[in-house]
Short mmCIF file of C-alpha atoms and ligand atoms in Angstrom, two decimals:
data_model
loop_
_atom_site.label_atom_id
_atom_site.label_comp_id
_atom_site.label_asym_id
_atom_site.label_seq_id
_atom_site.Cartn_x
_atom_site.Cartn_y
_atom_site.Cartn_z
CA UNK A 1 -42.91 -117.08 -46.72
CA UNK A 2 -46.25 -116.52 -48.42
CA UNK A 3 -50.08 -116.45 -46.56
CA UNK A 4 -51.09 -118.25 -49.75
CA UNK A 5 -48.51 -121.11 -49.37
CA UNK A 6 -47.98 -124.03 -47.31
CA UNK A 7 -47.89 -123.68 -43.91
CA UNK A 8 -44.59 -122.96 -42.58
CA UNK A 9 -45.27 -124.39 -39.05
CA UNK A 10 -42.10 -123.26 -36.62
CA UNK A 11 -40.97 -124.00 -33.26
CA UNK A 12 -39.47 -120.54 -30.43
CA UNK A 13 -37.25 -121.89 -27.93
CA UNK A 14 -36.79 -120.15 -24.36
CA UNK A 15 -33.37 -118.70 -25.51
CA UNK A 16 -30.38 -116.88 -23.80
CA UNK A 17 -30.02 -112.43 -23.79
CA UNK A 18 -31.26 -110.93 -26.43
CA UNK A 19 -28.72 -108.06 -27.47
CA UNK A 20 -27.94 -105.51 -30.10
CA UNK A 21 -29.55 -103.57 -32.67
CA UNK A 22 -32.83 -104.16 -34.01
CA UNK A 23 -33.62 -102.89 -37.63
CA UNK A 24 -37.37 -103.28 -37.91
CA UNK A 25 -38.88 -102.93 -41.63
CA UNK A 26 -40.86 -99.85 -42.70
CA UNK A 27 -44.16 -98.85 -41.68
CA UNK A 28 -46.93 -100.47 -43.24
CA UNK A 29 -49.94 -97.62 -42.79
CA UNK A 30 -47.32 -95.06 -44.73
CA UNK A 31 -45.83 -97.62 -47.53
CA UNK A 32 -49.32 -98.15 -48.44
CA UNK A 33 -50.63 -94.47 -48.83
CA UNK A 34 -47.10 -93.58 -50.46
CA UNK A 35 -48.12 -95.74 -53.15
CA UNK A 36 -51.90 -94.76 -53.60
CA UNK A 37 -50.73 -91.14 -53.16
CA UNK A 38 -48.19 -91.52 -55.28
CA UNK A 39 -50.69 -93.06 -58.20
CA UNK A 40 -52.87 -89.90 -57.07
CA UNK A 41 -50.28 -87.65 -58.07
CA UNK A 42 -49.22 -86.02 -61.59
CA UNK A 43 -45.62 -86.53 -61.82
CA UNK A 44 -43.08 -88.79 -60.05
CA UNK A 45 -43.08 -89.64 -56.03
CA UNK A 46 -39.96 -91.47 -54.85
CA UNK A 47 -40.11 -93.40 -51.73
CA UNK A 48 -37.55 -94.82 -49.43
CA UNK A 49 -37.68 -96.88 -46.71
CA UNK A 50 -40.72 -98.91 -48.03
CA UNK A 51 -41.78 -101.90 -46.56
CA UNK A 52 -41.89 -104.62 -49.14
CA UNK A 53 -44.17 -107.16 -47.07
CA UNK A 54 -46.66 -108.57 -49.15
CA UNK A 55 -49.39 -106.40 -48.51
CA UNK A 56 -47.92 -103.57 -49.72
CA UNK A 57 -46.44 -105.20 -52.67
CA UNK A 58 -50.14 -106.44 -53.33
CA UNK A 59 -50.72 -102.89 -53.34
CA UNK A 60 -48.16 -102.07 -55.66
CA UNK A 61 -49.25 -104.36 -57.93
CA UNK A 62 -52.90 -102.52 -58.14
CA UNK A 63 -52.02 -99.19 -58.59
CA UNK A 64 -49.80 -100.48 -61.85
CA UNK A 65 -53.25 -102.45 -62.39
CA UNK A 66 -54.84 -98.52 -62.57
CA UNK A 67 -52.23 -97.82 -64.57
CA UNK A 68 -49.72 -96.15 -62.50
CA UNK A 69 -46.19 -96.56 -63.48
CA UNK A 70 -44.96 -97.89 -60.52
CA UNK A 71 -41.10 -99.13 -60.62
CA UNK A 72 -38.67 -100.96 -57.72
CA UNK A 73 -35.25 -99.09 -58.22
CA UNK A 74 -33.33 -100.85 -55.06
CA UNK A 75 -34.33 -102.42 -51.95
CA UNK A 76 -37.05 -100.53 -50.30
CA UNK A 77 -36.44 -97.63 -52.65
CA UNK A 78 -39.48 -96.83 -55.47
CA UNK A 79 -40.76 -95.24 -58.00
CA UNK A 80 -44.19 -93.90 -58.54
CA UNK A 81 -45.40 -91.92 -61.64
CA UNK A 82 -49.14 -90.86 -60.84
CA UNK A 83 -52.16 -90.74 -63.11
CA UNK A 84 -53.37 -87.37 -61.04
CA UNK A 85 -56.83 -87.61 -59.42
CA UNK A 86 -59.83 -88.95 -60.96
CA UNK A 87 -57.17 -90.84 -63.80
CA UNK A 88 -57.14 -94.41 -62.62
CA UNK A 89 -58.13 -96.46 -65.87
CA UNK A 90 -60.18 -99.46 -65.26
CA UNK A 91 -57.93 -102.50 -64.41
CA UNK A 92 -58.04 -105.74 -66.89
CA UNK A 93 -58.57 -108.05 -64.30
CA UNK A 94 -59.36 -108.97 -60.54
CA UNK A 95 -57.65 -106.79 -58.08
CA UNK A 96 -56.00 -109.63 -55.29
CA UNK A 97 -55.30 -107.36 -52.24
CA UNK A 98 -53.92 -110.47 -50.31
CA UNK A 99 -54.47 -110.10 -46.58
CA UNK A 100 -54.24 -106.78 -46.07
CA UNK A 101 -57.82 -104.93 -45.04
CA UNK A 102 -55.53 -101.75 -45.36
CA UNK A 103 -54.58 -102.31 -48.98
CA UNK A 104 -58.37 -103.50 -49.91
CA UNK A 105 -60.13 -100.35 -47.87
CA UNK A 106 -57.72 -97.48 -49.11
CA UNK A 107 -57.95 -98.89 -52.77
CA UNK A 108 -61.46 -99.24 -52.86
CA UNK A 109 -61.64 -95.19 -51.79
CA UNK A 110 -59.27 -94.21 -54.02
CA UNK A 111 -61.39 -95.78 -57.19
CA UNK A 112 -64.90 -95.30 -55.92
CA UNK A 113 -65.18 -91.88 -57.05
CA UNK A 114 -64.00 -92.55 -60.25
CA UNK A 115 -66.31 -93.96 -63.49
CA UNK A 116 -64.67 -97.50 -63.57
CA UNK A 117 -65.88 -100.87 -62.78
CA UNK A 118 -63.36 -103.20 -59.77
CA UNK A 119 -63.80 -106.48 -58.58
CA UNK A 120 -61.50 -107.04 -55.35
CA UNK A 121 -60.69 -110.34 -53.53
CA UNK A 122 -58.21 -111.31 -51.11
CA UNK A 123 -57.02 -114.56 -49.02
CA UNK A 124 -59.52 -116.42 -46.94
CA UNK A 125 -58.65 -114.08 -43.63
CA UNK A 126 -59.12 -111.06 -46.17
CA UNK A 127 -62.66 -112.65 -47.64
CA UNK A 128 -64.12 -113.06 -44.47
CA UNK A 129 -63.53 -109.82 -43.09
CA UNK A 130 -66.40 -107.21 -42.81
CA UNK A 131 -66.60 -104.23 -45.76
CA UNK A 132 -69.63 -102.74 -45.55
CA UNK A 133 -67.95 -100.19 -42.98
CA UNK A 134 -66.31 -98.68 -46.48
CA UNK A 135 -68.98 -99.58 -48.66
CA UNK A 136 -71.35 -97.78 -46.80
CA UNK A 137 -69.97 -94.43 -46.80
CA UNK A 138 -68.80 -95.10 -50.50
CA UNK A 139 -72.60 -95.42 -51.51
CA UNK A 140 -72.96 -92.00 -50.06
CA UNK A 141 -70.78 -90.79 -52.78
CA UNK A 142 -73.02 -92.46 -55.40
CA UNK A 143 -70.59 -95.46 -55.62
CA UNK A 144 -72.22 -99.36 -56.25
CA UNK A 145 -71.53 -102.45 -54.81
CA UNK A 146 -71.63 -105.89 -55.06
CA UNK A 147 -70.55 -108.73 -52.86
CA UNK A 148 -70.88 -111.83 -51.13
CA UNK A 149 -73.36 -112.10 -48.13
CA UNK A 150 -72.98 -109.98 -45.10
CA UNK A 151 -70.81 -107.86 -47.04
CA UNK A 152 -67.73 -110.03 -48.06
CA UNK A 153 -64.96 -110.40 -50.50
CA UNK A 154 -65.00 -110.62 -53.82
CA UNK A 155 -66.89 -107.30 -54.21
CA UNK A 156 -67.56 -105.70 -57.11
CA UNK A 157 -67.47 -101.67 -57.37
CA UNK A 158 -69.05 -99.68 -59.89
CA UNK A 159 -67.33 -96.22 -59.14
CA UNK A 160 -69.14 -93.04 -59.41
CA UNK A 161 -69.45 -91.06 -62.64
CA UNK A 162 -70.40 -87.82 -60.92
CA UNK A 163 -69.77 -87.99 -57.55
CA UNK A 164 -71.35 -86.01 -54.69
CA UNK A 165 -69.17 -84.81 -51.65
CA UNK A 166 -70.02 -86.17 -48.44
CA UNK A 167 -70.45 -85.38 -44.67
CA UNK A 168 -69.67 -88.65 -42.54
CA UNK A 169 -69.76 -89.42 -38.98
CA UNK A 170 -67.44 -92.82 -38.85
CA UNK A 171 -69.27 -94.87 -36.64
CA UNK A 172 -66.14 -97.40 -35.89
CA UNK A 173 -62.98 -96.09 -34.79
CA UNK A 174 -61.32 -97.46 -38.13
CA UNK A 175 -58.43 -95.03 -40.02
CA UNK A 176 -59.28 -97.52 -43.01
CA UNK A 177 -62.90 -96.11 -43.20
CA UNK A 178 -61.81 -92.89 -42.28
CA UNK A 179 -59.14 -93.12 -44.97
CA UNK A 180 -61.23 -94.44 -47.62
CA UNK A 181 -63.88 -91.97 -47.23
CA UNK A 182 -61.10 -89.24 -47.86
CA UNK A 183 -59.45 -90.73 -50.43
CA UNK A 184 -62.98 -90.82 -52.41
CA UNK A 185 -63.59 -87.43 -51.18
CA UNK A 186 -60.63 -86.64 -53.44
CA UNK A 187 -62.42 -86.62 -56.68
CA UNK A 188 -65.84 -85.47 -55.71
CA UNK A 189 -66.44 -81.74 -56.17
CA UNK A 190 -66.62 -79.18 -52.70
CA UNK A 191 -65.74 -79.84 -49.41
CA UNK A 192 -65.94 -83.67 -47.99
CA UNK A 193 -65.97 -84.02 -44.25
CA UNK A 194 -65.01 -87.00 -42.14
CA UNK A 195 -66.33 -86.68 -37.83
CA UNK A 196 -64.30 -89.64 -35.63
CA UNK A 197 -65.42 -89.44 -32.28
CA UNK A 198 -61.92 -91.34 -31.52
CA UNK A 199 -58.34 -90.28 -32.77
CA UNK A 200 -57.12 -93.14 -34.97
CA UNK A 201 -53.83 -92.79 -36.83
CA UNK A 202 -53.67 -89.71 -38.99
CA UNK A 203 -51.44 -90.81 -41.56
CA UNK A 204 -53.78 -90.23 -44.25
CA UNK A 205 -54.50 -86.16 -43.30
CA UNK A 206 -51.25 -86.07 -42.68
CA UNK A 207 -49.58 -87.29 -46.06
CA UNK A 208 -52.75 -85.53 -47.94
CA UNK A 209 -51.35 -82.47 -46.65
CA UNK A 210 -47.61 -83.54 -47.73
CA UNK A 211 -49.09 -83.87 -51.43
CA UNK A 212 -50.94 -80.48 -51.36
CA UNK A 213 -54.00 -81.26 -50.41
CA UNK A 214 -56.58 -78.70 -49.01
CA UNK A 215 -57.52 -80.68 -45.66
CA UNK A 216 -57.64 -79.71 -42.35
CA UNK A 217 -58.85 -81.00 -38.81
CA UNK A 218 -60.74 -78.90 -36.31
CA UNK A 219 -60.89 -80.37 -32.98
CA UNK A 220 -64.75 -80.28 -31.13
CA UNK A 221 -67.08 -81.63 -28.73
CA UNK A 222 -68.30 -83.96 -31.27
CA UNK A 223 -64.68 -85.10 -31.98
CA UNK A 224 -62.09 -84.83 -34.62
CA UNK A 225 -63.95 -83.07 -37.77
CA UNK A 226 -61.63 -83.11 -40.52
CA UNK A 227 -62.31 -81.60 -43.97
CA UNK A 228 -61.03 -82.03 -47.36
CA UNK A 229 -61.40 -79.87 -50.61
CA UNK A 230 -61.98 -82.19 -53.77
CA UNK A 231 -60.30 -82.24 -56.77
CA UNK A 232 -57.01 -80.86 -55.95
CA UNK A 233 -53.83 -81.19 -58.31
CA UNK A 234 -51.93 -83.54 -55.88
CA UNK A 235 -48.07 -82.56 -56.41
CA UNK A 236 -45.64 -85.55 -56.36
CA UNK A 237 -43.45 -85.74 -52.97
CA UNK A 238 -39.86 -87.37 -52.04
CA UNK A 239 -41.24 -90.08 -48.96
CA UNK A 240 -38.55 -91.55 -46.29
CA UNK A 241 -40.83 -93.60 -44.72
CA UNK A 242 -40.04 -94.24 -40.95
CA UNK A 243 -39.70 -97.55 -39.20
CA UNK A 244 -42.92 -99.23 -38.07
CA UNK A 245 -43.47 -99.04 -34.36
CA UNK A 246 -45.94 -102.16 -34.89
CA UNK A 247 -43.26 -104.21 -36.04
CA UNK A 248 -41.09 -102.63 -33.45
CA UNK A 249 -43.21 -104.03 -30.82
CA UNK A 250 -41.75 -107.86 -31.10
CA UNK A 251 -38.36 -107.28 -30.65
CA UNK A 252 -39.12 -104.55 -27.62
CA UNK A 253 -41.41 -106.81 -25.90
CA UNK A 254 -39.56 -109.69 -26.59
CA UNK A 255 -36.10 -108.24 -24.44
CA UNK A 256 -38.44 -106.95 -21.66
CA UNK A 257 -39.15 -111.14 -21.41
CA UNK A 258 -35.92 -112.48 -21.85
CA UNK A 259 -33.68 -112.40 -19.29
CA UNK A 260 -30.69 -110.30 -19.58
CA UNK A 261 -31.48 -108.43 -22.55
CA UNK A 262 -30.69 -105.19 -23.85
CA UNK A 263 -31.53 -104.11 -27.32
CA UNK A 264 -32.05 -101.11 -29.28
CA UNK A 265 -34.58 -100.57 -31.77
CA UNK A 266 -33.20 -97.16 -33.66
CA UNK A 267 -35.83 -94.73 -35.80
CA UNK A 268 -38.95 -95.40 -34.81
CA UNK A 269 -41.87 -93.04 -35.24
CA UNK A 270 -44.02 -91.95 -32.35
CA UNK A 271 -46.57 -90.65 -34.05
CA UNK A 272 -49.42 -90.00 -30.96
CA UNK A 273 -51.43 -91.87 -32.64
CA UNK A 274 -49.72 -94.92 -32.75
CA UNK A 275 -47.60 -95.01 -30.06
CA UNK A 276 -49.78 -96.43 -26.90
CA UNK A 277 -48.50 -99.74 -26.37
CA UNK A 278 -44.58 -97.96 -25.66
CA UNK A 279 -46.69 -96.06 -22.46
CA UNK A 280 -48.72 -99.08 -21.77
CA UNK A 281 -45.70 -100.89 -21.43
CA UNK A 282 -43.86 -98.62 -19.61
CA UNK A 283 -46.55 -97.97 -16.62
CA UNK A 284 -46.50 -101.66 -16.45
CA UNK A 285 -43.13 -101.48 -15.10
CA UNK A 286 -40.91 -101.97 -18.15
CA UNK A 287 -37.50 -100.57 -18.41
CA UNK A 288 -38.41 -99.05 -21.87
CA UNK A 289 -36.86 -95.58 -22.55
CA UNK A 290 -36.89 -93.38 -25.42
CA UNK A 291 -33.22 -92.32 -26.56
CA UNK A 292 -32.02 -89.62 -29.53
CA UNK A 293 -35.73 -88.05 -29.18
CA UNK A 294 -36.25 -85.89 -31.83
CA UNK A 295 -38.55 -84.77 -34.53
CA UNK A 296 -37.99 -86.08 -38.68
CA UNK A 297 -40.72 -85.47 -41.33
CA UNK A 298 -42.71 -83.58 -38.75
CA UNK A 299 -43.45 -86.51 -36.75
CA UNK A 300 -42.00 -87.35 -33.28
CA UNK A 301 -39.27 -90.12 -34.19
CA UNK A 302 -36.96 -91.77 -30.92
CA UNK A 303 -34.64 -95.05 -30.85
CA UNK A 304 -36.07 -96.80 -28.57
CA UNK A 305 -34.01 -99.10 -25.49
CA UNK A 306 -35.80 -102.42 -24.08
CA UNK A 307 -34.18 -103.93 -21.48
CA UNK A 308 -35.26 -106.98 -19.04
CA UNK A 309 -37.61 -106.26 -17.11
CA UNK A 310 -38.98 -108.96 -14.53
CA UNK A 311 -41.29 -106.83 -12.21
CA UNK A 312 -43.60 -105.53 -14.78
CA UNK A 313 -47.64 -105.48 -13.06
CA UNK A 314 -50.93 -105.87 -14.93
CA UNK A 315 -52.74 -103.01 -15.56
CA UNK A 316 -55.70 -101.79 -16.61
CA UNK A 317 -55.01 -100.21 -19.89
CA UNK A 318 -57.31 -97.00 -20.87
CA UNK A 319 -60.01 -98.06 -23.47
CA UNK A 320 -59.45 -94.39 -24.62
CA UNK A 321 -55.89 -95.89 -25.70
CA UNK A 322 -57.39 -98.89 -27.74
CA UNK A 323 -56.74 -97.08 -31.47
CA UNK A 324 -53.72 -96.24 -30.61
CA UNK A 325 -52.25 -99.24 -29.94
CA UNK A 326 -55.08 -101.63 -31.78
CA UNK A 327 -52.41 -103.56 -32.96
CA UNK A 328 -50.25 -104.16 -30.28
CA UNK A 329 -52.72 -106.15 -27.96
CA UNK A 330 -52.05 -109.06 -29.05
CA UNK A 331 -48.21 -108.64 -27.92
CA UNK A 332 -49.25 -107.12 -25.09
CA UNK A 333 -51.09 -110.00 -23.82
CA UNK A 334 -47.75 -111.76 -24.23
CA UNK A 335 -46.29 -109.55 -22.20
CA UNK A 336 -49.25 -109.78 -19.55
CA UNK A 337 -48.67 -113.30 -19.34
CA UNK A 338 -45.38 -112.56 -17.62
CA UNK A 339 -46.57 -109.61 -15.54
CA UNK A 340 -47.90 -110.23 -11.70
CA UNK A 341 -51.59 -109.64 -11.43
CA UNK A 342 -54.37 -109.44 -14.00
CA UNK A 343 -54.21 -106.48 -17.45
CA UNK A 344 -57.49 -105.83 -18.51
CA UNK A 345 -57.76 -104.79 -21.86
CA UNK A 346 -61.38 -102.93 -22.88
CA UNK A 347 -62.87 -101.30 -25.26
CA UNK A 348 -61.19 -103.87 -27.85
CA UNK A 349 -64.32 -104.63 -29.98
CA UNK A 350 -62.41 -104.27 -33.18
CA UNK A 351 -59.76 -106.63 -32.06
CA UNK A 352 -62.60 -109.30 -33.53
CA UNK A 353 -62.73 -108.17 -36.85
CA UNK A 354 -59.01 -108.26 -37.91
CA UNK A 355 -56.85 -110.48 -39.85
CA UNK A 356 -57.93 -112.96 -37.11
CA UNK A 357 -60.31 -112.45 -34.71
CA UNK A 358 -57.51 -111.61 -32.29
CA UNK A 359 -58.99 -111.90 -28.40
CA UNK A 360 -59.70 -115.49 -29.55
CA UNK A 361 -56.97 -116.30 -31.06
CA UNK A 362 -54.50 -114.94 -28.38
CA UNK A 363 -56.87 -116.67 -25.75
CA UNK A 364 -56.45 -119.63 -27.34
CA UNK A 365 -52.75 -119.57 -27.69
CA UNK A 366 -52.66 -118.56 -24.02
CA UNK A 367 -54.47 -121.05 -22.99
CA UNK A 368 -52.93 -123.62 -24.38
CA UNK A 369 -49.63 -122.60 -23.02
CA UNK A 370 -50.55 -122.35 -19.72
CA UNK A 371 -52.28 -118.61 -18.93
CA UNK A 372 -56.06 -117.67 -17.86
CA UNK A 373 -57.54 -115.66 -20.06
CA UNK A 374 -61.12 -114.67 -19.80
CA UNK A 375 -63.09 -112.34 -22.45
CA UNK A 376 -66.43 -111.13 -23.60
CA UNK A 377 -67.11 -109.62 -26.69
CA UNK A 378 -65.20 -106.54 -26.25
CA UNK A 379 -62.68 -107.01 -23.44
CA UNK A 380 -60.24 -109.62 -22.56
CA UNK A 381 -58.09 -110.13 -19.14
CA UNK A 382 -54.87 -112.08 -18.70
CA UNK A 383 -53.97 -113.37 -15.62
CA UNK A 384 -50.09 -113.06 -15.36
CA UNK A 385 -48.02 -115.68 -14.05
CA UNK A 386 -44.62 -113.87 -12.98
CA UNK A 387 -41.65 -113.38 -15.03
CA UNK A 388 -40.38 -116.27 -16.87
CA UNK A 389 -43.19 -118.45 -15.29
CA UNK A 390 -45.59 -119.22 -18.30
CA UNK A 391 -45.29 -123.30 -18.47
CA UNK A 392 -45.27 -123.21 -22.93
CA UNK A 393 -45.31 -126.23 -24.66
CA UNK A 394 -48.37 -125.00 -26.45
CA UNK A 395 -49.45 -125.23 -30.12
CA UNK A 396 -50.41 -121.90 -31.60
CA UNK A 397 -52.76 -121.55 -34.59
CA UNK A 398 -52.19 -118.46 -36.31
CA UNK A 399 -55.27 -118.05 -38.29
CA UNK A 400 -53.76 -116.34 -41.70
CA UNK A 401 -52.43 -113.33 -38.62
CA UNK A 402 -48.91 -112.14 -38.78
CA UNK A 403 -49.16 -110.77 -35.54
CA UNK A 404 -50.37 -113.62 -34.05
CA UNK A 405 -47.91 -115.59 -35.39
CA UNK A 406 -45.18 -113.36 -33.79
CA UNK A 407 -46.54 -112.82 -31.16
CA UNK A 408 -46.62 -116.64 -29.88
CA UNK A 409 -43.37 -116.95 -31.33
CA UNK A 410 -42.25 -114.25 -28.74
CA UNK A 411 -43.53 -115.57 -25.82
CA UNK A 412 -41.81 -119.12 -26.56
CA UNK A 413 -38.79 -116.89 -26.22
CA UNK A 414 -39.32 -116.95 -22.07
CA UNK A 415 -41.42 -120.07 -21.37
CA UNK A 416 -40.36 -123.01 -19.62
CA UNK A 417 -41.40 -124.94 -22.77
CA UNK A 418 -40.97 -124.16 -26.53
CA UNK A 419 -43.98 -122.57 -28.31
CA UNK A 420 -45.13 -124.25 -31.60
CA UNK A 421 -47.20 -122.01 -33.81
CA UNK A 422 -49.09 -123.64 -36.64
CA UNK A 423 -48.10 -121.47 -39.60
CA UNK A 424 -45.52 -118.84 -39.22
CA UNK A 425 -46.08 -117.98 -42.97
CA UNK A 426 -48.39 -114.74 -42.81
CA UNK A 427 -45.36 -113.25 -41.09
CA UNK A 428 -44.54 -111.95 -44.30
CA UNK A 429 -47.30 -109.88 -45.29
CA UNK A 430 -45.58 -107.15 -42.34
CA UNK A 431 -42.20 -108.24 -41.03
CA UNK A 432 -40.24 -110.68 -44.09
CA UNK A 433 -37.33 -110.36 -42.27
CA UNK A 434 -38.57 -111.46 -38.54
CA UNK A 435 -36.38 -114.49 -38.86
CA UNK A 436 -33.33 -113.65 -38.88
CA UNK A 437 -33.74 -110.11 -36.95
CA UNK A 438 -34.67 -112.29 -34.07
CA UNK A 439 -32.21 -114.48 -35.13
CA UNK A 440 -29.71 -111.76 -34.70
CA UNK A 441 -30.30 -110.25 -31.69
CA UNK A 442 -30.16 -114.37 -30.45
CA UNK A 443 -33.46 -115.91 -30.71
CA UNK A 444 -34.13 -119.51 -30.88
CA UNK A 445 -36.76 -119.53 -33.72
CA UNK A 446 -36.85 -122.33 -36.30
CA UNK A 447 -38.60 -123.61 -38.95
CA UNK A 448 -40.24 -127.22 -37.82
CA UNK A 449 -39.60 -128.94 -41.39
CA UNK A 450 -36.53 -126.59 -42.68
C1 S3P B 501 -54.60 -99.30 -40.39
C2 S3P B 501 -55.66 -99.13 -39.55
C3 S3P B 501 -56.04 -100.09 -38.51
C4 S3P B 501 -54.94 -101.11 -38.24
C5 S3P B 501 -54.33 -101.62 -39.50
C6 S3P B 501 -53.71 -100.47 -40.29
C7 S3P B 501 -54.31 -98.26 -41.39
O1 S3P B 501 -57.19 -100.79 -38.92
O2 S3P B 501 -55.43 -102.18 -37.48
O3 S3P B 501 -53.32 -102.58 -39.24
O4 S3P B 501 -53.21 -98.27 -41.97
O5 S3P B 501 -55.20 -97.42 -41.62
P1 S3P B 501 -58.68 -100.23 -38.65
O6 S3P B 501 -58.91 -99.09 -39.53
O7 S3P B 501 -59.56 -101.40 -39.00
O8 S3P B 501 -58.71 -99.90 -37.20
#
């Protein structure tokens, strides 16, 4: 499957139990910084466990463009000799980051502080997604640049020869910009600081630490004020990177839907910051638990146990939540759609600006299948039709969106109709092997002309 290829249109079937063990890809935040990190580094980072969806290879692929030796040596098990910080060479050509605004955002921190010259583009869902909320910041670091109108892809980046530290008050709850602003910080001189009002994931701080950073977070009234000392020696690290609870969130959801399932989704981190939609879920009613809790890598880690659950109620879920399960709403609204009552969802104004804009494209979706779903520009509110009651039938687009494209592909799972969905291709940029994981555990999911 490949978001630049033809569309790979495909067809989820209401289906029988879903049961067994769910083995859901690494996660996609921590493949990517393992590999700028790694590039960061002087000497030789091995990771396993990464996820080799086509983001992250895209990101692979740049950092050897910077002139990291980067190397596969099995299946999600690499190899990355760094350059140290402030050694990235200037690549030869066009840096393609796909259609991943993770990939583009982190890479254009990690170069904008050094004196070389970058011109990044992406697919069309990459190229028409906002970067000025990087490029911003990055000018405050003395960095220049260059793109199409209202800030868009391709965008050139002329990085700074002698940067400045910075002080920055990130004015979206975004870890990209957050991240990006650090990762720049990295080769400017003194102490660069980074204020988010809202907790977003911390993977960056966290992993910075890992490599030897100096950073550290101080919790205030104004928020989370977190402060990095430039121009460190990062040291080279051995990365297990732990499942993705993202990706975990199709085959959980998907057995709370289907009746008579039971299925097990082992390792998967529950990081705070990433781990709302597993709470959400469960004060909807869902017979969610967390086995074998315990703590790897210093981060909270469980297997987690889905079972069917047909009295789950809409709720309102706290907009203080939102960045910590940013990802999972459109699932959620899946999952809504087969709840009693309404789940409003607020506070979701970045849900717009992502691979798709994802309150319209879920709405939509719904829609057309059969569910009410009203929004404004930063809230959306499904109307749930009962357990097993949402009619289907429904063609899906999925807009370039891997989650949207799973996500529809889920519900069809428990409609009373199959659920088309236009192009099931960007699935691979997070979750290549969706297929036949669903397939496993006994999903219905097929390729329309395969
Ligand atoms: C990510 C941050 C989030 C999230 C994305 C991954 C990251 O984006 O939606 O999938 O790895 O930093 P924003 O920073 O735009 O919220």
């Amino acid at each position: 499957m490949s978001s630049h290829g033809d569309p790979i249109p495909m067809t989820s079937r209401p289906c029988g139990p879903l049961k067994g063990e769910a083995h859901v890809p690494g996660d996609k935040s921590i493949s990517h910084r393992s590999l700028i990190l790694g590039a960061m580094a002087v000497g030789e980072t091995h990771i396993t466990g990464l996820l080799e969806g086509q983001d992250v290879l895209d990101t692979a692929k740049a950092m050897a463009a910077f002139g990291a030796d980067v190397e596969r040596l099995g299946e999600g098990e690499w190899r990355v000799s760094g350059v140290g910080v402030g050694g990235f060479a200037e690549p030869d050509n066009v840096i393609d980051c796909g259609n991943s605004g993770t990939g583009v955002r982190l890479i254009m921190g990690s170069m904008a502080t050094s004196p070389i010259t970058v011109t990044f583009t992406g697919d069309a869902s990459l190229n028409g997604r906002p970067m000025a909320r990087v490029t911003d910041p990055l000018a405050l670091f003395g960095t220049q640049a260059v793109g199409r109108e209202g800030g868009r892809l391709p965008m050139t980046l002329v990085g700074a020869a002698e940067p400045v530290p910075v002080r920055y008050e990130v004015p979206v709850p975004s870890a990209q910009v957050k991240s990006a602003v650090l990762l720049a910080g990295l080769n400017a001189p003194g102490q660069t600081v980074v204020i988010e009002k809202e907790a977003t994931r911390d993977h960056t701080e966290r992993m910075l630490a890992g490599f030897g950073a100096e950073i550290s977070t101080e919790i205030t009234d104004d928020g989370r004020v977190i402060t990095l000392t430039g121009q460190p020696e990062l040291k080279p690290l051995d990365i297990i990177v732990p499942r993705d609870p993202s990706s975990a969130a199709f085959p959980v959801c998907a057995a709370l839907l289907v009746p008579g399932s039971d299925v097990l989704v082992p390792n998967i981190g529950l990081n705070p910051t990433r781990a709302g939609l597993f709470y959400t879920l469960q004060e909807m009613g869902a017979d969610l638990t967390f086995e074998n809790m315990r703590e790897e890598g210093g981060e909270p880690v469980a297997d987690l146990r889905a079972r069917y659950s047909p009295d789950m109620k809409g709720i309102e879920v706290p907009p203080e939540r939102a960045a910590s399960m940013i990802d999972e709403y459109p699932i959620l609204s899946c999952v809504a759609a087969n709840a009693t009552g309404q789940t409003v969802m607020r506070g979701v104004k970045e849900l717009r600006v992502k691979e798709s804009d994802r309150i319209e494209a879920m709405a939509s979706g719904l829609r057309a299948n059969g569910v009410t779903v009203e929004d404004g520009p930063d809230w959306w509110i499904v109307t749930g039709k009962g357990a097993g009651n949402v009619p289907g039938g429904g063609l899906c687009k999925s807009h370039l969106d891997h989650r949207i494209a799973m996500s529809f592909l889920c519900l069809g799972m428990a409609a009373e109709k199959p659920v088309k969905v236009d192009d099931a291709g960007p699935i691979a940029t997070s979750f290549p092997i969706f297929e036949p994981l669903m397939a496993g555990l006994g999903a219905q999911v097929v390729r329309d002309n395969g």
